[in-house]
Tab-separated table of C-alpha atoms in Angstrom:
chain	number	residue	atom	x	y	z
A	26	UNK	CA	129.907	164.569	63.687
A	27	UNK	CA	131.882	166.925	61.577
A	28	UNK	CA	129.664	169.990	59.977
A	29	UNK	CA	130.044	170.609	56.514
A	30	UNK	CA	132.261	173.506	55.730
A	31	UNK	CA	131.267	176.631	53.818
A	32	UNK	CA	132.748	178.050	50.939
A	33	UNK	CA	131.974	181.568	50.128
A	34	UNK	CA	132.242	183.351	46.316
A	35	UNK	CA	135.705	184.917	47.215
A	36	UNK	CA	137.152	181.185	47.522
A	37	UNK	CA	135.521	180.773	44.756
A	38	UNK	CA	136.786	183.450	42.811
A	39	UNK	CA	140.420	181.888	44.494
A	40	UNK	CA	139.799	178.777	43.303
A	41	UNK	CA	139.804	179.855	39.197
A	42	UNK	CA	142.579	182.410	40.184
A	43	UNK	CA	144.778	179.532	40.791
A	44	UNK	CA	144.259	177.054	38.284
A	45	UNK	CA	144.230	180.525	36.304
A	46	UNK	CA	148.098	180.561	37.657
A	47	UNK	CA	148.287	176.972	37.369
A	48	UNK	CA	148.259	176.793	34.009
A	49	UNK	CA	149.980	179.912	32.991
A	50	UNK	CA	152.354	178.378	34.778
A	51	UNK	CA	152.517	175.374	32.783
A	52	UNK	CA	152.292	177.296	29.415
A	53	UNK	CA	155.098	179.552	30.724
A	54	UNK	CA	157.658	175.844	31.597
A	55	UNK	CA	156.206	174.512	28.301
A	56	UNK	CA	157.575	177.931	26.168
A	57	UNK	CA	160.822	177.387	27.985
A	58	UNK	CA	161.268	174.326	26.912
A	59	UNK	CA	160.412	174.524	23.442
A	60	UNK	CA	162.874	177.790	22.819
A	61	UNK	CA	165.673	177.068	25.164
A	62	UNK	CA	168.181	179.831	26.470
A	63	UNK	CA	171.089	180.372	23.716
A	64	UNK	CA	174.264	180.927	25.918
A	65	UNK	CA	176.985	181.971	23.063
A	66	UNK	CA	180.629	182.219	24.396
A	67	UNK	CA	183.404	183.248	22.273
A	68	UNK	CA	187.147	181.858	22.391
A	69	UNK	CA	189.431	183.592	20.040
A	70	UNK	CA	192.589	181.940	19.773
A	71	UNK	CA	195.953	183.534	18.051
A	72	UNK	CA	197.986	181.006	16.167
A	73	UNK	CA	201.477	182.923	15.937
A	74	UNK	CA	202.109	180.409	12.729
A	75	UNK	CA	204.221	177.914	14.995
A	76	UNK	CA	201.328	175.632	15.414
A	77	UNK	CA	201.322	174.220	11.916
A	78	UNK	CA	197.693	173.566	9.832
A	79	UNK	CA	195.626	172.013	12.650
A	80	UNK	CA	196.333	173.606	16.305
A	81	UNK	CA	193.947	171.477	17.932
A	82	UNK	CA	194.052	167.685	16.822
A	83	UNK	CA	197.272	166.813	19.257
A	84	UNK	CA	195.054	167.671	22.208
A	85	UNK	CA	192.198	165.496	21.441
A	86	UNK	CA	193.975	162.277	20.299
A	87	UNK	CA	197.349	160.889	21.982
A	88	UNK	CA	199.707	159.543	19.563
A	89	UNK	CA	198.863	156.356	17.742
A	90	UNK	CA	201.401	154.010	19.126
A	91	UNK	CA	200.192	150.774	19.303
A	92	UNK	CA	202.733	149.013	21.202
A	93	UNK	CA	200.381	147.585	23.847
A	94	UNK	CA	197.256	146.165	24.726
A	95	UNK	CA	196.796	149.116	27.028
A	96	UNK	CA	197.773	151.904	24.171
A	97	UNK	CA	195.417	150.557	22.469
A	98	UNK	CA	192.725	150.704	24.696
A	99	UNK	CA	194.128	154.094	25.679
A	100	UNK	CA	193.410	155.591	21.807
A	101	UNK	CA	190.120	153.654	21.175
A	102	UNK	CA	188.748	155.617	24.593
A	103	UNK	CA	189.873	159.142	23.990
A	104	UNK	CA	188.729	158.802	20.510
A	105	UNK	CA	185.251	157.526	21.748
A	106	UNK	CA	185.427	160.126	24.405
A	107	UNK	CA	186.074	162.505	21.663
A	108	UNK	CA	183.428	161.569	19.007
A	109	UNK	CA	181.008	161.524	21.804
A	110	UNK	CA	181.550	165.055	22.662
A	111	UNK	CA	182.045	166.846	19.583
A	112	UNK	CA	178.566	164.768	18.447
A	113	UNK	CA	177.003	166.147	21.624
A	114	UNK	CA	178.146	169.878	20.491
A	115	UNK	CA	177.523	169.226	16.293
A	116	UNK	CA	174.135	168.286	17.355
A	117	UNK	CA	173.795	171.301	19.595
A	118	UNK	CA	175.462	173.448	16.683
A	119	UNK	CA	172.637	172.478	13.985
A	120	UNK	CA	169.798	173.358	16.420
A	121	UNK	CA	171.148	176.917	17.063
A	122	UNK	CA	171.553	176.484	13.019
A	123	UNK	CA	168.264	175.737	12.585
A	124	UNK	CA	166.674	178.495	14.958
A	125	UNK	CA	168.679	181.254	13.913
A	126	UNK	CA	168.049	180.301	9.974
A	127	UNK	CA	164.210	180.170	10.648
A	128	UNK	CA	164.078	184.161	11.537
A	129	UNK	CA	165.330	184.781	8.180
A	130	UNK	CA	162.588	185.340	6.065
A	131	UNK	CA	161.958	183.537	2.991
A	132	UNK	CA	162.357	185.910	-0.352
A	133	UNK	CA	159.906	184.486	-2.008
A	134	UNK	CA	157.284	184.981	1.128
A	135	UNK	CA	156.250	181.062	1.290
A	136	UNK	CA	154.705	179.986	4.326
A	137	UNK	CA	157.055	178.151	6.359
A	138	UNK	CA	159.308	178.878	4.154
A	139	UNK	CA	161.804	180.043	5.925
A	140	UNK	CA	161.924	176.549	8.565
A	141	UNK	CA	161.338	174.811	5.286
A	142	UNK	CA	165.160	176.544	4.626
A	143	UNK	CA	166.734	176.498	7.814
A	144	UNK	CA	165.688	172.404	8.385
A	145	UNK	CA	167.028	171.728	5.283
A	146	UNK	CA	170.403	173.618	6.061
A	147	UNK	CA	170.982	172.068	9.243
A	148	UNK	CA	169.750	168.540	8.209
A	149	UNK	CA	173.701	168.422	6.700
A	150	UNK	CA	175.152	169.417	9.964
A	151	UNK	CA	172.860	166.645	11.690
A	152	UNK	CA	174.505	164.127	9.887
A	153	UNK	CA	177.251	165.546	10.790
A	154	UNK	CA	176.446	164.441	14.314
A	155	UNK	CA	175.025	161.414	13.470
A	156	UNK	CA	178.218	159.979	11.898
A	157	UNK	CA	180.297	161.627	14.887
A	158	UNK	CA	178.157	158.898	17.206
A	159	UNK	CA	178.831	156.602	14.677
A	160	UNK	CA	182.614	156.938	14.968
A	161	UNK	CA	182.180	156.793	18.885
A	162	UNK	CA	180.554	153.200	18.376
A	163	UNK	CA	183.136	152.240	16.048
A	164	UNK	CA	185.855	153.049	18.284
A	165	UNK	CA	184.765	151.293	21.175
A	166	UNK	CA	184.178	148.269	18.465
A	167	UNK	CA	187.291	148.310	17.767
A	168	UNK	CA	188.959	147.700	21.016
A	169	UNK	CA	186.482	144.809	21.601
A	170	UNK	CA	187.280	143.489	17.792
A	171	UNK	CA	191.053	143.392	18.962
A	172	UNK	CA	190.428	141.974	22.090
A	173	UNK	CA	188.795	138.860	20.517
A	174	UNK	CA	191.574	138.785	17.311
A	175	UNK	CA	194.478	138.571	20.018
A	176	UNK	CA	193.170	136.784	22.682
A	177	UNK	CA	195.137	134.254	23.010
A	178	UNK	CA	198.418	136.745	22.476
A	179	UNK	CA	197.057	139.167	25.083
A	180	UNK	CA	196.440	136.246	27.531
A	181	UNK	CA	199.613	134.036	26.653
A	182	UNK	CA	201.101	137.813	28.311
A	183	UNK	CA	198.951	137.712	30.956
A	184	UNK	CA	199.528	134.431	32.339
A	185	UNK	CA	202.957	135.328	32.132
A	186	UNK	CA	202.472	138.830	33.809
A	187	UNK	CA	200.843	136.959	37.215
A	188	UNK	CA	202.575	137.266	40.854
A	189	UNK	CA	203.360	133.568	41.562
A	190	UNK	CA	201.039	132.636	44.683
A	191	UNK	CA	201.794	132.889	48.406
A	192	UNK	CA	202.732	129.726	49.826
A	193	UNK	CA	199.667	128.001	51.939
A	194	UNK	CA	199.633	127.188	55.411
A	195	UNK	CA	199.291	123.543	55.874
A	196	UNK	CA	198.567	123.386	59.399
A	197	UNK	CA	198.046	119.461	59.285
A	198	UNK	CA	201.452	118.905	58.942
A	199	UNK	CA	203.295	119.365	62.142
């Protein structure tokens, strides 16, 4: 038979000491989590005026030449691709909004007024998000929308585009 072990006061003691950490701990992950890091990178770009009004909109789109089944599917994916991404970063864009407006306090000293400011602010560029989503779903509609319009067109191809099949063995005829 097993004796009973003894605990003295300085396990005791221990014993608070850790939950103590414990949950310091835990308040410490929970802070992190509610005021996450703000990495800010910079790029600065020069436009030496050859580039025209918008430098950037032939890299995220290819050209819209519809020619094929497959350029089609081709410009409804990157712009999905797209729309997903810049969401993602809009989205990320009015929280950093939103924080950074909050510190600035309100004149008129209301409480909460400043959040009261900064929510209202970056409630616009929210939206701005939301409809970028939107546009992602409404992409990827679109491919399937044209898929079932010209069905029979894109499989009338198909059939067409098929290797002819390999002859078959017939091994009962000898």
């Amino acid at each position: 038979m097993a004796s009973p072990t003894r605990h003295s006061a300085a396990d005791k003691s221990n014993k608070f000491t850790n939950a103590g950490a414990a949950a310091g701990g835990f308040i410490g992950g929970l802070g992190s989590s509610i005021a996450p890091p703000i990495n800010i990178t910079i790029n600065r770009t020069q436009n030496n005026g050859t580039g025209g009004g918008r430098p950037h909109a032939e890299t995220l789109l290819p050209a819209p030449d519809f020619s094929s089944p497959a350029m089609v599917r081709q410009y409804c994916n990157t712009l999905r691709a797209a729309a997903v991404a810049l969401s993602i970063e809009v989205a990320m864009g009015a929280e950093i909004m939103k924080g950074v407006l909050a510190a600035v306090p309100d004149p008129e000293g209301r409480p909460f007024g400043s959040r009261l400011r900064a929510q209202k602010v970056a409630r616009k560029m929210q939206r701005s998000a939301d409809a970028l989503r939107d546009a992602a779903k409404n992409a990827a509609a679109c491919y399937a929308t044209f898929q079932q319009e010209y069905e029979e067109e894109i499989n009338r191809v198909r059939h067409r585009a098929r290797r002819p099949q390999q002859p078959v063995m017939n091994w009962a005829q000898q």
